[in-house]
JSON list of C-alpha atoms in Angstrom, two decimals:
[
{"chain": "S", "resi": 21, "resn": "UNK", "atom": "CA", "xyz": [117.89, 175.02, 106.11]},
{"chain": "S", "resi": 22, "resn": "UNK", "atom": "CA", "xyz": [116.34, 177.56, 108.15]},
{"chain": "S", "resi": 23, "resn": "UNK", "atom": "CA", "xyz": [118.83, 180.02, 108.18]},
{"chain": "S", "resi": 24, "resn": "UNK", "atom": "CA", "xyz": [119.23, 179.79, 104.34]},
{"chain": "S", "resi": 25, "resn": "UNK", "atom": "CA", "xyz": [115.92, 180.18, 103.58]},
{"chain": "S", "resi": 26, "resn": "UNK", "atom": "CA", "xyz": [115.84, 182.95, 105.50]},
{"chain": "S", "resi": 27, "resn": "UNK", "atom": "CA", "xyz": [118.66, 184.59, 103.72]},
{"chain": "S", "resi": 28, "resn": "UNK", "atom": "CA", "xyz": [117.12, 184.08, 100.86]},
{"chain": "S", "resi": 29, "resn": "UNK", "atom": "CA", "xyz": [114.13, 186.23, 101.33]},
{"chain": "S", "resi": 30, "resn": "UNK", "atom": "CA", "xyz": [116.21, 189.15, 103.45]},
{"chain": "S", "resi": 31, "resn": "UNK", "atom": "CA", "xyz": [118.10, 189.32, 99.90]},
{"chain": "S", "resi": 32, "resn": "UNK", "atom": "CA", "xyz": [114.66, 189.47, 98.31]},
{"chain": "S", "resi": 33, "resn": "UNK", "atom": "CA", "xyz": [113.30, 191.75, 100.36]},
{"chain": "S", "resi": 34, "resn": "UNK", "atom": "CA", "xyz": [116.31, 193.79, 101.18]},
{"chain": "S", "resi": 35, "resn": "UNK", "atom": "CA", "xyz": [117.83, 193.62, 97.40]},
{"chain": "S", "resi": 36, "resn": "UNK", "atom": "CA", "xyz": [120.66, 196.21, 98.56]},
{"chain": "S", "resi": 37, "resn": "UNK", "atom": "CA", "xyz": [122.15, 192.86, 100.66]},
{"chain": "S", "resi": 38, "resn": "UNK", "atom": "CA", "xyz": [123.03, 191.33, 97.20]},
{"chain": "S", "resi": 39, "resn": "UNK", "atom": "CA", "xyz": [126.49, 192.17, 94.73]},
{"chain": "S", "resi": 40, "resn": "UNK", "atom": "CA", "xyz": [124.48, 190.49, 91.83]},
{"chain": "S", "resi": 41, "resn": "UNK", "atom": "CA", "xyz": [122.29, 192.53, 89.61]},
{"chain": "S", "resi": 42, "resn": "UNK", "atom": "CA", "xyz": [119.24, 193.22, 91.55]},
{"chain": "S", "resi": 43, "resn": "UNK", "atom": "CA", "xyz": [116.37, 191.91, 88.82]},
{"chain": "S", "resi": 44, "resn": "UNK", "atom": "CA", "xyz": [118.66, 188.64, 88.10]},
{"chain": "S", "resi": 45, "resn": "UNK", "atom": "CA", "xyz": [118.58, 187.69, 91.71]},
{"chain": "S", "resi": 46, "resn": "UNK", "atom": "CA", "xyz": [114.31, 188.44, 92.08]},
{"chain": "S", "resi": 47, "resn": "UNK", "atom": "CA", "xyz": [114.22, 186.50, 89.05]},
{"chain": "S", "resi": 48, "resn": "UNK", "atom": "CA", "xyz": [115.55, 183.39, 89.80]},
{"chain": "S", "resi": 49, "resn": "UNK", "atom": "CA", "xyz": [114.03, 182.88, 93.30]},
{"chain": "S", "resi": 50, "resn": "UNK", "atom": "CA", "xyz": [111.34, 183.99, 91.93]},
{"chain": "S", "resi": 51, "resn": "UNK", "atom": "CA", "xyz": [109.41, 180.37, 91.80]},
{"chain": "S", "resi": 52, "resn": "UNK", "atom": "CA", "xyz": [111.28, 179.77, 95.85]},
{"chain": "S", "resi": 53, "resn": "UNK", "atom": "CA", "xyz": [109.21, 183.38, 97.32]},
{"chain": "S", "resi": 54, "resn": "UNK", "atom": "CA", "xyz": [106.24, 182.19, 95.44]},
{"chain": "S", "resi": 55, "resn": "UNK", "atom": "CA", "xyz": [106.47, 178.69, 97.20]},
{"chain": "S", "resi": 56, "resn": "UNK", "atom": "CA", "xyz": [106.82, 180.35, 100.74]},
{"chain": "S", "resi": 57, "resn": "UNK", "atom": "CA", "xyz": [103.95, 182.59, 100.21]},
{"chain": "S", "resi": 58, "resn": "UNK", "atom": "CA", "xyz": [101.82, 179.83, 98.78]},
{"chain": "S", "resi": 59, "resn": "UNK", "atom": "CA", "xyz": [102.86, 177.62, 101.72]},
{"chain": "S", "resi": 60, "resn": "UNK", "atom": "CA", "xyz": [102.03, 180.82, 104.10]},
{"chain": "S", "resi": 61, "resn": "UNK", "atom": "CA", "xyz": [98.25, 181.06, 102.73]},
{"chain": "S", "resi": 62, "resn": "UNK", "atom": "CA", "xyz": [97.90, 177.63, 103.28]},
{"chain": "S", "resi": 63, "resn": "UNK", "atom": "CA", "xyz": [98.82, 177.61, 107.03]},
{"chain": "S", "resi": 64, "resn": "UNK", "atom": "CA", "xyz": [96.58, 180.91, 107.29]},
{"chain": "S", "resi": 65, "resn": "UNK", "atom": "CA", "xyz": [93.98, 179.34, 105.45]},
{"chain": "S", "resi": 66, "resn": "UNK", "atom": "CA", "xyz": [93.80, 176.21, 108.07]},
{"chain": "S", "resi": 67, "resn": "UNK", "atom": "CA", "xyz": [93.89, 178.78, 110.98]},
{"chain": "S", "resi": 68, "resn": "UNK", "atom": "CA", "xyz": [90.75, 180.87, 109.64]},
{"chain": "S", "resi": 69, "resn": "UNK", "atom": "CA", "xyz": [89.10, 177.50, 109.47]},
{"chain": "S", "resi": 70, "resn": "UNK", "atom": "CA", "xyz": [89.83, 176.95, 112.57]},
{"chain": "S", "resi": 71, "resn": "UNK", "atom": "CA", "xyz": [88.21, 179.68, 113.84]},
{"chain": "S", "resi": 72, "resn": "UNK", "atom": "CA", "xyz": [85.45, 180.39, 111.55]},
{"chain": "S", "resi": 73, "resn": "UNK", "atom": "CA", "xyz": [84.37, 176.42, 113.01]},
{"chain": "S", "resi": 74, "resn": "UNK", "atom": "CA", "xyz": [84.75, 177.63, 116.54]},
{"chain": "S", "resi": 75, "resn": "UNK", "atom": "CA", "xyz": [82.37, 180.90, 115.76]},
{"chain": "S", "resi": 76, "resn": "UNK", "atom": "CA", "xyz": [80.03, 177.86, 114.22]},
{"chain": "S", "resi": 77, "resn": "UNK", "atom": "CA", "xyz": [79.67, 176.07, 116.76]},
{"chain": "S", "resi": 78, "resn": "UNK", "atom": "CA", "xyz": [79.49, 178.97, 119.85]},
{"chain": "S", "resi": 79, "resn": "UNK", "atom": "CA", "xyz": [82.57, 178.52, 121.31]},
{"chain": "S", "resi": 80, "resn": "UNK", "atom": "CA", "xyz": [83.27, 181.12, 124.09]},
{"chain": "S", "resi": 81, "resn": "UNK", "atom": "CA", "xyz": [85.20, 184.17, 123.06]},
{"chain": "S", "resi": 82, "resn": "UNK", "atom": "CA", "xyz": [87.73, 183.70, 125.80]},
{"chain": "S", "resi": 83, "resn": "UNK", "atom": "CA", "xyz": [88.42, 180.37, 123.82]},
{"chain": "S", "resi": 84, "resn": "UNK", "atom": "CA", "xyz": [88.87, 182.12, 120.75]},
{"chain": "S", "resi": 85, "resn": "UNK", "atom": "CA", "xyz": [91.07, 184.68, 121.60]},
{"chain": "S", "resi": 86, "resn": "UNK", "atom": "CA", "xyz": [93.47, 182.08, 123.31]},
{"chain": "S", "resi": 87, "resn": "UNK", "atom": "CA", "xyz": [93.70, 180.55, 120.04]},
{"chain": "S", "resi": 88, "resn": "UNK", "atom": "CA", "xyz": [94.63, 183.99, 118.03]},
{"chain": "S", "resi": 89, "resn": "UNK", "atom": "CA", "xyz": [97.06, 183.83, 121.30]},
{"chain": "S", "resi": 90, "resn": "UNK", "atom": "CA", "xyz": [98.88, 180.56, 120.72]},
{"chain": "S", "resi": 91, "resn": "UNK", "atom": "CA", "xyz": [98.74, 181.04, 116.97]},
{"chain": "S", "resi": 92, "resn": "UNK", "atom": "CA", "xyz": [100.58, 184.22, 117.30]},
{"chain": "S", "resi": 93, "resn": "UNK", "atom": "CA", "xyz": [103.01, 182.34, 119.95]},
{"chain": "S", "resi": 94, "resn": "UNK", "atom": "CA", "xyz": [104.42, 179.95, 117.65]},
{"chain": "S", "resi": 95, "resn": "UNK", "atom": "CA", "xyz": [105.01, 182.09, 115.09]},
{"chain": "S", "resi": 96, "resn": "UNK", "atom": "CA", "xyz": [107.15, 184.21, 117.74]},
{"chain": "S", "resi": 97, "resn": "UNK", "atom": "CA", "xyz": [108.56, 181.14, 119.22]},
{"chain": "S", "resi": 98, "resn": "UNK", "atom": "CA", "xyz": [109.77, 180.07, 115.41]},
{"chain": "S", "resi": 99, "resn": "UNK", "atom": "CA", "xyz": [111.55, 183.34, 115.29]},
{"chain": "S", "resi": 100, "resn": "UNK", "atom": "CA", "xyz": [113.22, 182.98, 118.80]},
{"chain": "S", "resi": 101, "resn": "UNK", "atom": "CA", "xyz": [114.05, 179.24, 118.08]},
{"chain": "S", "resi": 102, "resn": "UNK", "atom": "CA", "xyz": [111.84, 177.96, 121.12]},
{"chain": "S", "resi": 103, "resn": "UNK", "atom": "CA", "xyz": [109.09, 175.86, 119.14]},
{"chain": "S", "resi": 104, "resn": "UNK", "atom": "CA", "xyz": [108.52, 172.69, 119.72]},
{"chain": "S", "resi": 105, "resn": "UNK", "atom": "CA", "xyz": [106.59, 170.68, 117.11]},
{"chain": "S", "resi": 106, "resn": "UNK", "atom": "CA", "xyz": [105.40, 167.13, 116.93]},
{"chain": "S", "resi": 107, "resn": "UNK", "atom": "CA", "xyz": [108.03, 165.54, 114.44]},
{"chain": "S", "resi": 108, "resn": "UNK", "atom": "CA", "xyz": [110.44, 166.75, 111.40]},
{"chain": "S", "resi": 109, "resn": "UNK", "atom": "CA", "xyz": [107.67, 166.52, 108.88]},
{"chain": "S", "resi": 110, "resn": "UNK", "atom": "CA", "xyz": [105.93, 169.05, 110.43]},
{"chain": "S", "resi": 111, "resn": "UNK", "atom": "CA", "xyz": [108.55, 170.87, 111.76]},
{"chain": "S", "resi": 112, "resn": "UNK", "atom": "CA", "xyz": [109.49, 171.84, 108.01]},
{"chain": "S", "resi": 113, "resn": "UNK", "atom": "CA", "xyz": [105.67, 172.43, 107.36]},
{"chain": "S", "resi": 114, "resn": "UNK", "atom": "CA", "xyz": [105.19, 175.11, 109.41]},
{"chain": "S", "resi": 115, "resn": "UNK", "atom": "CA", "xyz": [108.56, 176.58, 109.28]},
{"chain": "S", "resi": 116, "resn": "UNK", "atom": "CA", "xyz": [108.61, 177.38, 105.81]},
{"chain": "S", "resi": 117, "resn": "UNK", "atom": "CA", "xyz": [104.97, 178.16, 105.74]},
{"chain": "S", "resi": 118, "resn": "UNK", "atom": "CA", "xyz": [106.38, 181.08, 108.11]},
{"chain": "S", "resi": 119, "resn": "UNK", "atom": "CA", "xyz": [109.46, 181.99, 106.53]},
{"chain": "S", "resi": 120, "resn": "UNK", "atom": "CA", "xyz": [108.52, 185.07, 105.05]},
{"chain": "S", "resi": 121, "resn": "UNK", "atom": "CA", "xyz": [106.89, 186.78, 107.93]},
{"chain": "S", "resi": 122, "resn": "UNK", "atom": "CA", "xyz": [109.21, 185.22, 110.65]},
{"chain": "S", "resi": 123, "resn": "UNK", "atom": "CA", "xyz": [112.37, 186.63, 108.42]},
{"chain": "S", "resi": 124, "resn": "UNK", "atom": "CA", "xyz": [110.59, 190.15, 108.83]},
{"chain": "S", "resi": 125, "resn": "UNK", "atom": "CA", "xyz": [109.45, 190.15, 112.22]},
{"chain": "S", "resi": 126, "resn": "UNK", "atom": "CA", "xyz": [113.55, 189.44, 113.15]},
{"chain": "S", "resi": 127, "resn": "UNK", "atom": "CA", "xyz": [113.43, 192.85, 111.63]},
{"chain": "S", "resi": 128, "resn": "UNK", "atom": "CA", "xyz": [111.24, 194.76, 113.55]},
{"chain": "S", "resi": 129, "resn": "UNK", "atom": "CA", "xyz": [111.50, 196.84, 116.53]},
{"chain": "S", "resi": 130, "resn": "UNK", "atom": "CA", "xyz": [108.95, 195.20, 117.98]},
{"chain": "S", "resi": 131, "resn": "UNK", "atom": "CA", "xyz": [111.08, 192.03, 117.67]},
{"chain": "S", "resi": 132, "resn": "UNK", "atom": "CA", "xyz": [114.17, 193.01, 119.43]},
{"chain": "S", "resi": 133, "resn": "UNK", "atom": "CA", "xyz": [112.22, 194.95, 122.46]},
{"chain": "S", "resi": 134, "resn": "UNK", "atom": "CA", "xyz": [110.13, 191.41, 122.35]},
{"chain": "S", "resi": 135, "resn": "UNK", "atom": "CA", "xyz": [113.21, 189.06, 122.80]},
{"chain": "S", "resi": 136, "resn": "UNK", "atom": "CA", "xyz": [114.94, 191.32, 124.84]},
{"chain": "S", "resi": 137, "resn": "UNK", "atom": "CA", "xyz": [111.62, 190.92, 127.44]},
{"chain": "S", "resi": 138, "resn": "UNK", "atom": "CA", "xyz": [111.51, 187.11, 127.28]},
{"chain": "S", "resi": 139, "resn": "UNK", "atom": "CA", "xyz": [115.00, 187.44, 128.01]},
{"chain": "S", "resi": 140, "resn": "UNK", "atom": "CA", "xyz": [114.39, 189.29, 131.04]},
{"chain": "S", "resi": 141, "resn": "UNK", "atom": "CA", "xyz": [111.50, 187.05, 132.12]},
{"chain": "S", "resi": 142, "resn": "UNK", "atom": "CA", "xyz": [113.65, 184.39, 132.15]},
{"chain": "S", "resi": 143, "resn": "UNK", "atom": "CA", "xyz": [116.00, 185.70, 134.59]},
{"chain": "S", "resi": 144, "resn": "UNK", "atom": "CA", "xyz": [113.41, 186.27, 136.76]},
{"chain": "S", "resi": 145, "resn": "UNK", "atom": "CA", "xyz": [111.73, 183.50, 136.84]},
{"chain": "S", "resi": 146, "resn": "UNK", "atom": "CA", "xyz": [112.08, 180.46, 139.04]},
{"chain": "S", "resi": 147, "resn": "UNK", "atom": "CA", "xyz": [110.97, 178.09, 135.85]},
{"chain": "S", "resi": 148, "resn": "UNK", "atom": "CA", "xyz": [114.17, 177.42, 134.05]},
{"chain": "S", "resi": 149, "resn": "UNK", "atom": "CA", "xyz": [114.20, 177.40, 130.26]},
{"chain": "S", "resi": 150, "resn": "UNK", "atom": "CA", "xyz": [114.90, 173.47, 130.12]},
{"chain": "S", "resi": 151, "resn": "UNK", "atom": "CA", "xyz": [111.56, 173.02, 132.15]},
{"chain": "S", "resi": 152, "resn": "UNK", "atom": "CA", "xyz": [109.58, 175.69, 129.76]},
{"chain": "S", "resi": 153, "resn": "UNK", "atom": "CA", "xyz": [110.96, 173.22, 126.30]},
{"chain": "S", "resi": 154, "resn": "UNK", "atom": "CA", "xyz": [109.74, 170.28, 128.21]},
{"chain": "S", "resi": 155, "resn": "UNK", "atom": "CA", "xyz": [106.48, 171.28, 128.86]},
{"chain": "S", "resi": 156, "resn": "UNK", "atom": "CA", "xyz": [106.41, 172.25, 125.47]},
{"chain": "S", "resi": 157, "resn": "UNK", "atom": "CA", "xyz": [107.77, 169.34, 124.20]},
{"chain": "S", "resi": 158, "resn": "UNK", "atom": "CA", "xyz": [104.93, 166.96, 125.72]},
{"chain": "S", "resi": 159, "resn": "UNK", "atom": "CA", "xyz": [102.53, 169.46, 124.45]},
{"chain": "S", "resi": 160, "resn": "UNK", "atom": "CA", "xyz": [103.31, 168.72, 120.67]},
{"chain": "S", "resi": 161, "resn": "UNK", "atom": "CA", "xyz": [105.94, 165.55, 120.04]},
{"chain": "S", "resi": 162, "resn": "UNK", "atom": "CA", "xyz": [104.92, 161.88, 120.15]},
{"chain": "S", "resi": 163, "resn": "UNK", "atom": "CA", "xyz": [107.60, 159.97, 119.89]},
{"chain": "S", "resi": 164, "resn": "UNK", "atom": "CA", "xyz": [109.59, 161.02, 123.18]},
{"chain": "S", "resi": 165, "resn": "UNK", "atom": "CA", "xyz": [111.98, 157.93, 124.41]},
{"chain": "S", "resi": 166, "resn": "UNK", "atom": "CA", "xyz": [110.78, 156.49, 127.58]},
{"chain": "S", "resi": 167, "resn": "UNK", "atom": "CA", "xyz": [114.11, 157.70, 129.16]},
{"chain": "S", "resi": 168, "resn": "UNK", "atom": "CA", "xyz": [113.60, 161.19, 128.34]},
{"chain": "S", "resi": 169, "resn": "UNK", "atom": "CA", "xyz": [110.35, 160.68, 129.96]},
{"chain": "S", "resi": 170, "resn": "UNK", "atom": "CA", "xyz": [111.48, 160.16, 133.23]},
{"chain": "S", "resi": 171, "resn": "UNK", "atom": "CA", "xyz": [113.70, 162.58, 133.10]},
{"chain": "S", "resi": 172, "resn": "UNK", "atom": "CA", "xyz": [110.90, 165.22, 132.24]},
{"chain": "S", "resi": 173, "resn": "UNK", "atom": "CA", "xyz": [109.27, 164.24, 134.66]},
{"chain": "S", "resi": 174, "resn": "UNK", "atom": "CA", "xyz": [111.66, 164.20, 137.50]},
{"chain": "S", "resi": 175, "resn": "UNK", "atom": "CA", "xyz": [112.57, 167.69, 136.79]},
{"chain": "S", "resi": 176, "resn": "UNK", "atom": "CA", "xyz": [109.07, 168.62, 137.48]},
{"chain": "S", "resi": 177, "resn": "UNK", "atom": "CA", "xyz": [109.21, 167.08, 140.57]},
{"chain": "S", "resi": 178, "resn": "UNK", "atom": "CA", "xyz": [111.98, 168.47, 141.85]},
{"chain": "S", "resi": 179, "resn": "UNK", "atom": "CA", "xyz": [110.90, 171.73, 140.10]},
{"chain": "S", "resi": 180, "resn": "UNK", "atom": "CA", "xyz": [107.78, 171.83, 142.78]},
{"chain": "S", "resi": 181, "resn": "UNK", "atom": "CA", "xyz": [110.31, 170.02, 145.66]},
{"chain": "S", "resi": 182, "resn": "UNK", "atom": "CA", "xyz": [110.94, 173.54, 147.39]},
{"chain": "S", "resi": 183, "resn": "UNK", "atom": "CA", "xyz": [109.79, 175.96, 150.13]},
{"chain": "S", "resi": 184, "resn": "UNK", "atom": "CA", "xyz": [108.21, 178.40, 147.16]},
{"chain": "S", "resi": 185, "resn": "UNK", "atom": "CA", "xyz": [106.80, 175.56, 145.61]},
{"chain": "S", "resi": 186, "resn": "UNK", "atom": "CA", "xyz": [102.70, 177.39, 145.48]},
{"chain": "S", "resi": 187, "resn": "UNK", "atom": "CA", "xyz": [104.27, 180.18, 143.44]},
{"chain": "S", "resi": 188, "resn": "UNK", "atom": "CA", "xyz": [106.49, 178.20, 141.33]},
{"chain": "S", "resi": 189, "resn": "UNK", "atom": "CA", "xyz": [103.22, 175.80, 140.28]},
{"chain": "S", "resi": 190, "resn": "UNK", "atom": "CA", "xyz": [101.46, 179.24, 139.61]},
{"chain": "S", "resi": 191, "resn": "UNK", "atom": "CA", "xyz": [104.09, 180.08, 137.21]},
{"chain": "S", "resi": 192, "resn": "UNK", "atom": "CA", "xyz": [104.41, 176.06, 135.67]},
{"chain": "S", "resi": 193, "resn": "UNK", "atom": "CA", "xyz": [100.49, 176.03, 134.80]},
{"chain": "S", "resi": 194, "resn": "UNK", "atom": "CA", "xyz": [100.92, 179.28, 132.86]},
{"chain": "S", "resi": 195, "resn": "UNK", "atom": "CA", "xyz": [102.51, 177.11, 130.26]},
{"chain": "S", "resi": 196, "resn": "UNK", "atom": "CA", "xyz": [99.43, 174.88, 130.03]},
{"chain": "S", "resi": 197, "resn": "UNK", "atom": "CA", "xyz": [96.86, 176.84, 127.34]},
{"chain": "S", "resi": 198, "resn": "UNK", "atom": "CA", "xyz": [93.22, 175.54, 127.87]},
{"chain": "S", "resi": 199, "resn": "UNK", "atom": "CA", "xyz": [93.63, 175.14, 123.49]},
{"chain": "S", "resi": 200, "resn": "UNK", "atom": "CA", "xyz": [96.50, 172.85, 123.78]},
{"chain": "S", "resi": 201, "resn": "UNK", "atom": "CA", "xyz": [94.78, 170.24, 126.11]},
{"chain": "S", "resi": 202, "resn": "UNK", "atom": "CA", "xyz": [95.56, 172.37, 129.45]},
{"chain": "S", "resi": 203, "resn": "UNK", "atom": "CA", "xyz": [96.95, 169.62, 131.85]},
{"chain": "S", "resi": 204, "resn": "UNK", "atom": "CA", "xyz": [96.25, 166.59, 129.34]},
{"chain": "S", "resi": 205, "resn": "UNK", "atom": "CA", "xyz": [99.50, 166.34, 127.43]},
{"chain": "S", "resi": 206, "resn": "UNK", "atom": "CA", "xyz": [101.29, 166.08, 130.87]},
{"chain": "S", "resi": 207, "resn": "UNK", "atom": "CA", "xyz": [99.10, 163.36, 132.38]},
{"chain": "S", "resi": 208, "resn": "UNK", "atom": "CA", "xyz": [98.30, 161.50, 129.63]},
{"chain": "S", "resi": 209, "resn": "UNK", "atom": "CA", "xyz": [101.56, 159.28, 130.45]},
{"chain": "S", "resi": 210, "resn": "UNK", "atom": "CA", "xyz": [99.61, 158.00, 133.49]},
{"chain": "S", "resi": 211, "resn": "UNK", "atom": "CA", "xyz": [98.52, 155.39, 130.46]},
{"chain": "S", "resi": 212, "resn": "UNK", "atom": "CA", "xyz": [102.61, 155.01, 129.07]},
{"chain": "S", "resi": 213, "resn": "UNK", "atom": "CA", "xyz": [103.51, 151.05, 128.75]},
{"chain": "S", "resi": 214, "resn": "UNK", "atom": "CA", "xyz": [106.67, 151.47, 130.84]},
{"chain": "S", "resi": 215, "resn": "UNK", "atom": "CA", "xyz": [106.41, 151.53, 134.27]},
{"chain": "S", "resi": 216, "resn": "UNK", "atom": "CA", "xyz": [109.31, 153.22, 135.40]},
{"chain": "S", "resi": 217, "resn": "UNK", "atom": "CA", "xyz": [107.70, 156.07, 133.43]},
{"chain": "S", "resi": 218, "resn": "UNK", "atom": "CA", "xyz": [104.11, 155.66, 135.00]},
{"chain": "S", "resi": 219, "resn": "UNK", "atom": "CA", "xyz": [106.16, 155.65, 138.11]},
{"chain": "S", "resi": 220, "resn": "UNK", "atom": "CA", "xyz": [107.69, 159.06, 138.15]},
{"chain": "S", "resi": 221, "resn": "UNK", "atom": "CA", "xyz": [104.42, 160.63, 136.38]},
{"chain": "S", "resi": 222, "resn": "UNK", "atom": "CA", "xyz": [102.35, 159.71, 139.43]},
{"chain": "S", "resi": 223, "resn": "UNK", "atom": "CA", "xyz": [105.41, 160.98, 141.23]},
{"chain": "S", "resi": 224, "resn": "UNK", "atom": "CA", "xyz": [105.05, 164.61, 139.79]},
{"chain": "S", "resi": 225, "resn": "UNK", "atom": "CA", "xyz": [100.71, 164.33, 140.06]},
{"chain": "S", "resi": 226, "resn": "UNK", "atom": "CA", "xyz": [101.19, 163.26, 143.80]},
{"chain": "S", "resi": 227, "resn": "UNK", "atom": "CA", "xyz": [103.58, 166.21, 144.11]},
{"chain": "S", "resi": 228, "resn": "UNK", "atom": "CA", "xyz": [100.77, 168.60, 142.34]},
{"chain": "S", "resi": 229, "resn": "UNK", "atom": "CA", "xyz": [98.37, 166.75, 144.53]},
{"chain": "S", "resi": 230, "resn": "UNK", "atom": "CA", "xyz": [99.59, 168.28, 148.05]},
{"chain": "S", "resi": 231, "resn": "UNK", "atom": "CA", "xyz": [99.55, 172.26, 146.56]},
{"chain": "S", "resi": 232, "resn": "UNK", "atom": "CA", "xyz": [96.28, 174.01, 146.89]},
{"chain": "S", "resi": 233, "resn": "UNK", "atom": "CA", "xyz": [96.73, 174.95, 143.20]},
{"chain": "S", "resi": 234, "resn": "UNK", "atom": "CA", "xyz": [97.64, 171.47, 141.80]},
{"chain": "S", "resi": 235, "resn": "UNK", "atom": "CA", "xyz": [94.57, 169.86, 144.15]},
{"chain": "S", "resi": 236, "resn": "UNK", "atom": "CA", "xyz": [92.50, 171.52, 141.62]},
{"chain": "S", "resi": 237, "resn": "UNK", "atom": "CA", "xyz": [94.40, 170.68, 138.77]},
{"chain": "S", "resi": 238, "resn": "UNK", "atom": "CA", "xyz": [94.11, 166.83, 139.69]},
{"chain": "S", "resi": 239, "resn": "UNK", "atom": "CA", "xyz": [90.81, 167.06, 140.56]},
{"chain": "S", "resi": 240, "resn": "UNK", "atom": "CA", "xyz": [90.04, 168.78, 136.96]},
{"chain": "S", "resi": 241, "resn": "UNK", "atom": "CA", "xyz": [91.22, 165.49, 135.04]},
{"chain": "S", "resi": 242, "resn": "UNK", "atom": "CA", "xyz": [88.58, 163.58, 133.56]},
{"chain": "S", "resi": 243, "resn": "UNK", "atom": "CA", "xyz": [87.62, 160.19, 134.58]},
{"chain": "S", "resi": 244, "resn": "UNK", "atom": "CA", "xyz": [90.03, 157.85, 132.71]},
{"chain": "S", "resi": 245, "resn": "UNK", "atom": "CA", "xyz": [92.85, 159.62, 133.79]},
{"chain": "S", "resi": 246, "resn": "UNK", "atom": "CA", "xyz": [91.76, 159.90, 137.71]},
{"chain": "S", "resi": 247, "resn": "UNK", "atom": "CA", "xyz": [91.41, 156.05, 137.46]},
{"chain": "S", "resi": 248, "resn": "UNK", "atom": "CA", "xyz": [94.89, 155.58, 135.80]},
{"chain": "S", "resi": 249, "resn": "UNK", "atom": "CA", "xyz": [96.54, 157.61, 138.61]},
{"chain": "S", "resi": 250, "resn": "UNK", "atom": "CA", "xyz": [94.36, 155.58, 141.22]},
{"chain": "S", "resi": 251, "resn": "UNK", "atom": "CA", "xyz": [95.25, 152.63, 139.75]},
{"chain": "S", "resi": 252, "resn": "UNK", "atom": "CA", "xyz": [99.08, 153.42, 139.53]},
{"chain": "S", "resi": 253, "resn": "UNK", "atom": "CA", "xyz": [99.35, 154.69, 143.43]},
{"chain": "S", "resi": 254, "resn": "UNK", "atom": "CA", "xyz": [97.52, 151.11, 144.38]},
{"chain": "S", "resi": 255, "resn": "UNK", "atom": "CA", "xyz": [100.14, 149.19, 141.87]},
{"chain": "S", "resi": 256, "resn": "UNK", "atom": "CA", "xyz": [103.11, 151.30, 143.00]},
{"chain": "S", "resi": 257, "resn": "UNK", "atom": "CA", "xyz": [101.85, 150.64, 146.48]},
{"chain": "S", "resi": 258, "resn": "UNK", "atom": "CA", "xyz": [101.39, 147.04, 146.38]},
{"chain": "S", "resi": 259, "resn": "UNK", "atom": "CA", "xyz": [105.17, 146.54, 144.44]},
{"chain": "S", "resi": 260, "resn": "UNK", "atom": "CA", "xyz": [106.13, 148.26, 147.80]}
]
């Protein structure tokens, strides 16, 4: 659906793509372009709110500017096919609320020297792609099987389970933006009913635990969260 809408609009906006008669075609995806731009203002509209109650209520700069940062990061990870977002309903929100502008950034210089860079990151970095969608994936979905769970979370254990493991961490926490809950999303399944998943998630904080980097990290969490991972190591402990 995607892809076709996307079409759609390079015809629009690129009329010479289309063996039709030029006016027909603007004509009768007319009402469609209309939609997506009506769709866009709304999703820009909810972003300058956003912001505009930040400025209210003297939020720190630094705060604000990460959020400009991670609004312009989905919009790029739409266009690369990397987003992550919290079910279908609002997967199709904010994709066609971005159609038009995503179809023209895949246009762009700036686009192809962009994807060509994340590209090349990604062979250089230790953190593997599959690890980079997971994170993202507990950032934003809520209804992740319990055996996907574990799984997640095993890979991040074994992720840090090496001699470079300091420098790896550095470059897993640069996934965690302070405006989408920083370390939260990941330990918030100290709390998860199953546990086999509680298990492994105390697995990867103990793992975090032992870096220098991740020490701080744990010791960062607030209060309900330290006493569900106390709590866990004493159950774990006692099932021993």
């Amino acid at each position: 659906q995607q892809q076709q809408q996307e079409q759609i609009i390079v015809n629009i906006i690129s009329p010479e793509n289309n063996n039709g008669n030029e006016n027909d075609f603007k004509k009768s995806h007319k009402k469609l372009l209309l939609s997506f731009e009506a769709k866009q203002d709304d999703f820009d509209y909810e972003f300058i709110n956003e912001i505009l109650c930040c400025v209210d209520t003297d939020m720190h700069e630094m705060w604000i500017r990460s959020i400009f940062q991670d609004y312009t990061q989905l919009i790029l990870d739409i266009a690369l096919n990397m987003a992550e977002f919290r079910d279908i309903r609002q997967r199709k929100k904010i994709i066609t609320a971005n159609a038009i502008r995503v179809t023209i950034l895949k246009t762009t210089p700036f686009f192809a020297n962009y994807a060509s860079l994340v590209k090349q990151r990604e062979s250089e970095s230790t953190l593997t792609r599959t690890i980079a969608t997971q994170i993202r994936k507990l950032k934003v979905c809520q209804d992740i099987q319990g055996d996907e769970l574990v799984e997640i979370y095993t890979n991040f254990t074994d992720y840090l389970s090496v001699e470079d493991s300091d420098n790896r961490l550095v470059q897993f926490l640069s996934h965690l933006s302070p405006t989408e809950g920083g370390f939260y999303p990941l330990a918030v399944s100290l709390f998860h009913s199953s546990d086999e998943v509680k298990k492994v998630v105390v697995e990867f904080v103990q793992k975090l635990d032992r870096l220098k980097a991740g020490t701080r990290v744990v010791n960062s969490l607030n209060t309900f969260l330290l006493l569900a991972y106390h709590r866990n190591i004493t159950k774990l402990a006692e099932q021993a």
